[in-house]
Amino acid sequence: MKKILIVTSNANKVREFKEMLEPLGYEVVSLRDLHDDEDVPENGQTFAENAAIKAEHGAKKYHVPAVADDSGLCIDAFGGEPGIHSARYLGHDTPYTYKNQVILERLKGETNRGAEFHCAIAFACPGKPTEVFEGVMRGSIAEESRGENGFGYDPIFYIPEYGKNSAECTPDEKNAVSHRGKAVRMFLEYFKKNHYAEEQ
Ligand code: ITT
């Protein structure tokens, strides 16, 4: 089994990485599996910088190649916010039902509802330059929250390709078009091309 360390404590990200990587024969190990709850300071200015900070931290700490994901929702009418602050927006531990409700309230009557999810995946290998792969999913903020799947802002994110909100999509539907799905596929191509995919 080929192991990939994902430097995240977000269980939903882990689930999505597993959905995409396990069928290809990879074993996904996360900080949760290592009982590591250290909070890595994300003080970068971009998704790519923050992903690199997290991946390099993990690679250095565990002396293995490590992957990290930094992602978020950018809303046009909010000038791209919450963006890299998506996890902390309205409070880190605030339930997403509340965060999503606040966003819908703030956009009431707003016709400019464009938005996009961004994902930067960084791959840090000890002794080598860090590589970053970025994916974007363009859509809009729905008029109402719908769906039980996914996580975070998925219930209020409308995906035009499917004509429904992200949380109404099956995991396969979401992963096929999502910011994370696109970045994971770019990462995998690089990973295989550079022969990292050997047994570890
Ligand atoms: P780690 O840093 O430990 O990976 P985190 O949750 O703090 O976990 P981020 O700083 O990258 O991760 O914040 C990402 C936030 O963006 C996440 O908590 C969600 O609120 C939102 N987000 C990212 N991808 C999403 C997706 O696919 N669907 C819904 N919301 C998403």
Short mmCIF file of C-alpha atoms and ligand atoms in Angstrom, two decimals:
data_model
loop_
_atom_site.label_atom_id
_atom_site.label_comp_id
_atom_site.label_asym_id
_atom_site.label_seq_id
_atom_site.Cartn_x
_atom_site.Cartn_y
_atom_site.Cartn_z
CA MET A 1 0.00 0.00 0.00
CA LYS A 2 1.36 3.46 -0.93
CA LYS A 3 1.05 5.83 2.02
CA ILE A 4 0.31 9.56 1.73
CA LEU A 5 0.51 11.79 4.82
CA ILE A 6 -2.09 14.59 4.70
CA VAL A 7 -1.22 17.36 7.13
CA THR A 8 -4.77 18.24 8.17
CA SER A 9 -7.00 17.78 11.16
CA ASN A 10 -10.14 18.53 9.14
CA ALA A 11 -12.06 15.22 9.05
CA ASN A 12 -14.06 16.30 6.00
CA LYS A 13 -10.94 16.98 3.97
CA VAL A 14 -9.57 13.58 5.03
CA ARG A 15 -12.79 11.89 3.89
CA GLU A 16 -12.61 13.56 0.47
CA PHE A 17 -8.91 12.67 0.03
CA LYS A 18 -9.78 9.07 0.95
CA GLU A 19 -12.71 8.97 -1.49
CA MET A 20 -10.38 10.01 -4.28
CA LEU A 21 -7.11 8.26 -3.37
CA GLU A 22 -8.09 4.93 -1.80
CA PRO A 23 -9.68 3.53 -4.98
CA LEU A 24 -6.31 4.18 -6.66
CA GLY A 25 -4.49 2.09 -4.04
CA TYR A 26 -3.18 4.83 -1.74
CA GLU A 27 -3.43 4.74 2.04
CA VAL A 28 -4.31 8.18 3.43
CA VAL A 29 -2.83 8.96 6.85
CA SER A 30 -3.80 12.22 8.54
CA LEU A 31 -2.75 14.13 11.66
CA ARG A 32 -5.84 12.66 13.33
CA ASP A 33 -4.46 9.13 12.80
CA LEU A 34 -1.20 10.28 14.40
CA HIS A 35 -3.10 11.83 17.34
CA ASP A 36 -1.36 15.10 16.49
CA ASP A 37 -3.49 18.12 17.32
CA GLU A 38 -0.76 20.74 17.02
CA ASP A 39 -2.16 23.93 15.50
CA VAL A 40 0.19 25.05 12.71
CA PRO A 41 0.06 28.87 12.38
CA GLU A 42 -1.31 29.70 8.93
CA ASN A 43 0.24 33.14 8.45
CA GLY A 44 0.57 33.13 4.65
CA GLN A 45 -1.21 35.63 2.40
CA THR A 46 -2.48 33.10 -0.14
CA PHE A 47 -3.92 29.58 -0.27
CA ALA A 48 -0.67 28.39 -1.85
CA GLU A 49 1.51 29.91 0.89
CA ASN A 50 -0.62 28.43 3.65
CA ALA A 51 -0.71 24.99 2.02
CA ALA A 52 3.11 25.07 1.71
CA ILE A 53 3.50 26.12 5.37
CA LYS A 54 1.39 23.17 6.53
CA ALA A 55 2.99 20.60 4.20
CA GLU A 56 6.55 21.69 5.07
CA HIS A 57 5.73 21.59 8.76
CA GLY A 58 4.47 17.99 8.45
CA ALA A 59 7.39 16.86 6.27
CA LYS A 60 9.90 18.30 8.74
CA LYS A 61 8.15 16.87 11.79
CA TYR A 62 7.68 13.34 10.47
CA HIS A 63 10.65 13.14 8.04
CA VAL A 64 8.41 11.96 5.19
CA PRO A 65 6.90 13.52 2.06
CA ALA A 66 3.73 15.33 3.15
CA VAL A 67 0.67 16.84 1.53
CA ALA A 68 -1.46 19.72 2.83
CA ASP A 69 -4.63 21.41 1.60
CA ASP A 70 -5.52 25.04 2.10
CA SER A 71 -8.90 25.97 0.77
CA GLY A 72 -11.81 28.35 1.11
CA LEU A 73 -14.77 30.15 -0.38
CA CYS A 74 -14.31 33.50 -2.18
CA ILE A 75 -17.50 35.54 -2.61
CA ASP A 76 -17.40 38.22 -5.35
CA ALA A 77 -19.74 40.64 -3.55
CA PHE A 78 -17.53 40.43 -0.45
CA GLY A 79 -14.37 41.29 -2.43
CA GLY A 80 -13.21 37.65 -2.33
CA GLU A 81 -13.79 37.13 1.40
CA PRO A 82 -13.81 34.97 3.44
CA GLY A 83 -11.10 33.45 1.19
CA ILE A 84 -8.10 32.27 3.20
CA HIS A 85 -10.06 33.14 6.35
CA SER A 86 -12.89 30.71 5.54
CA ALA A 87 -12.32 28.39 8.51
CA ARG A 88 -12.07 31.34 10.96
CA TYR A 89 -14.88 33.41 9.39
CA LEU A 90 -17.45 34.38 12.08
CA GLY A 91 -15.47 32.26 14.56
CA HIS A 92 -13.59 28.99 14.10
CA ASP A 93 -16.04 26.97 16.18
CA THR A 94 -19.22 28.65 14.97
CA PRO A 95 -21.56 26.07 13.40
CA TYR A 96 -21.77 26.22 9.60
CA THR A 97 -25.57 26.34 9.73
CA TYR A 98 -25.13 29.76 11.36
CA LYS A 99 -22.26 30.95 9.13
CA ASN A 100 -24.23 29.97 6.02
CA GLN A 101 -27.36 31.70 7.30
CA VAL A 102 -25.39 34.93 7.88
CA ILE A 103 -23.99 34.83 4.34
CA LEU A 104 -27.48 34.31 2.89
CA GLU A 105 -28.79 37.23 4.96
CA ARG A 106 -25.95 39.50 3.85
CA LEU A 107 -26.63 38.65 0.22
CA LYS A 108 -30.40 39.13 0.43
CA GLY A 109 -31.50 41.13 -2.64
CA GLU A 110 -27.95 41.04 -4.06
CA THR A 111 -27.84 40.09 -7.74
CA ASN A 112 -24.05 39.70 -7.83
CA ARG A 113 -23.92 36.20 -6.30
CA GLY A 114 -20.81 34.86 -8.04
CA ALA A 115 -18.43 32.84 -5.87
CA GLU A 116 -15.71 30.26 -6.12
CA PHE A 117 -14.05 27.61 -4.02
CA HIS A 118 -10.26 27.51 -4.13
CA CYS A 119 -7.97 24.69 -3.12
CA ALA A 120 -4.18 24.67 -3.01
CA ILE A 121 -2.48 21.34 -2.42
CA ALA A 122 1.18 21.49 -1.43
CA PHE A 123 3.55 18.54 -1.63
CA ALA A 124 6.64 18.90 0.54
CA CYS A 125 9.44 16.40 0.23
CA PRO A 126 12.41 16.76 2.60
CA GLY A 127 15.37 18.26 0.72
CA LYS A 128 13.34 19.26 -2.36
CA PRO A 129 11.43 22.41 -3.37
CA THR A 130 7.74 22.31 -2.40
CA GLU A 131 5.26 21.91 -5.27
CA VAL A 132 1.79 23.49 -5.20
CA PHE A 133 -1.24 22.51 -7.30
CA GLU A 134 -4.34 24.73 -7.42
CA GLY A 135 -7.95 24.05 -8.34
CA VAL A 136 -10.96 26.37 -8.57
CA MET A 137 -14.69 25.60 -8.74
CA ARG A 138 -16.74 28.53 -10.01
CA GLY A 139 -20.41 28.85 -9.08
CA SER A 140 -22.63 31.14 -7.06
CA ILE A 141 -24.21 31.60 -3.67
CA ALA A 142 -27.65 29.97 -3.77
CA GLU A 143 -30.80 31.74 -2.59
CA GLU A 144 -31.26 29.12 0.10
CA SER A 145 -29.31 26.45 1.95
CA ARG A 146 -29.95 22.92 0.62
CA GLY A 147 -28.52 19.40 0.93
CA GLU A 148 -26.96 17.19 3.57
CA ASN A 149 -23.76 16.05 1.88
CA GLY A 150 -20.31 17.62 1.90
CA PHE A 151 -19.35 20.08 4.64
CA GLY A 152 -18.70 23.74 5.45
CA TYR A 153 -20.17 26.07 2.85
CA ASP A 154 -21.43 23.27 0.53
CA PRO A 155 -25.14 23.77 1.40
CA ILE A 156 -25.14 27.35 0.02
CA PHE A 157 -22.85 26.86 -2.99
CA TYR A 158 -24.70 26.40 -6.29
CA ILE A 159 -22.88 24.36 -8.97
CA PRO A 160 -24.18 25.40 -12.40
CA GLU A 161 -22.99 22.16 -14.12
CA TYR A 162 -25.39 20.14 -11.96
CA GLY A 163 -28.12 22.72 -11.39
CA LYS A 164 -28.02 22.06 -7.64
CA ASN A 165 -26.14 22.99 -4.50
CA SER A 166 -22.86 21.29 -3.66
CA ALA A 167 -24.33 19.62 -0.56
CA GLU A 168 -27.02 18.02 -2.79
CA CYS A 169 -24.33 16.31 -4.88
CA THR A 170 -23.05 12.78 -4.32
CA PRO A 171 -19.36 12.55 -3.32
CA ASP A 172 -18.47 11.41 -6.86
CA GLU A 173 -20.34 14.31 -8.43
CA LYS A 174 -18.65 16.85 -6.16
CA ASN A 175 -15.15 15.38 -6.52
CA ALA A 176 -15.47 15.33 -10.33
CA VAL A 177 -15.78 19.14 -10.56
CA SER A 178 -14.60 20.47 -7.20
CA HIS A 179 -11.61 22.70 -6.42
CA ARG A 180 -10.14 19.85 -4.34
CA GLY A 181 -10.82 17.22 -7.03
CA LYS A 182 -9.00 19.31 -9.64
CA ALA A 183 -6.00 19.99 -7.38
CA VAL A 184 -5.80 16.32 -6.29
CA ARG A 185 -5.73 15.13 -9.91
CA MET A 186 -2.91 17.60 -10.75
CA PHE A 187 -0.97 16.48 -7.67
CA LEU A 188 -1.42 12.80 -8.55
CA GLU A 189 -0.13 13.30 -12.06
CA TYR A 190 3.02 14.95 -10.68
CA PHE A 191 3.33 12.33 -7.92
CA LYS A 192 3.23 9.44 -10.38
CA LYS A 193 5.43 11.12 -12.99
CA ASN A 194 8.13 11.73 -10.39
CA HIS A 195 8.04 8.15 -9.15
CA TYR A 196 6.87 8.96 -5.65
CA ALA A 197 4.19 6.33 -6.06
CA GLU A 198 6.45 3.42 -5.10
CA GLU A 199 5.66 1.44 -1.95
CA GLN A 200 6.64 3.29 1.23
P1 ITT B 1 -6.52 22.20 8.19
O1 ITT B 1 -5.84 23.56 8.15
O2 ITT B 1 -6.15 21.38 9.39
O3 ITT B 1 -6.35 21.45 6.90
P2 ITT B 1 -8.98 23.78 8.19
O4 ITT B 1 -10.43 23.42 8.21
O5 ITT B 1 -8.51 24.82 9.18
O6 ITT B 1 -8.13 22.44 8.34
P3 ITT B 1 -8.46 25.59 5.98
O7 ITT B 1 -7.72 26.59 6.78
O8 ITT B 1 -7.91 25.22 4.62
O9 ITT B 1 -8.62 24.21 6.74
O10 ITT B 1 -9.96 26.12 5.82
C1 ITT B 1 -10.78 25.58 4.86
C2 ITT B 1 -12.22 26.02 5.11
O11 ITT B 1 -12.80 26.39 3.84
C3 ITT B 1 -13.05 24.85 5.62
O12 ITT B 1 -13.02 24.78 7.02
C4 ITT B 1 -14.41 25.17 5.05
O13 ITT B 1 -15.03 26.14 5.83
C5 ITT B 1 -14.08 25.82 3.71
N1 ITT B 1 -14.04 24.81 2.64
C6 ITT B 1 -12.93 24.34 2.00
N2 ITT B 1 -13.24 23.39 1.12
C7 ITT B 1 -14.57 23.23 1.20
C8 ITT B 1 -15.47 22.38 0.53
O14 ITT B 1 -15.07 21.49 -0.34
N3 ITT B 1 -16.77 22.49 0.84
C9 ITT B 1 -17.18 23.38 1.76
N4 ITT B 1 -16.41 24.20 2.46
C10 ITT B 1 -15.09 24.15 2.17
#
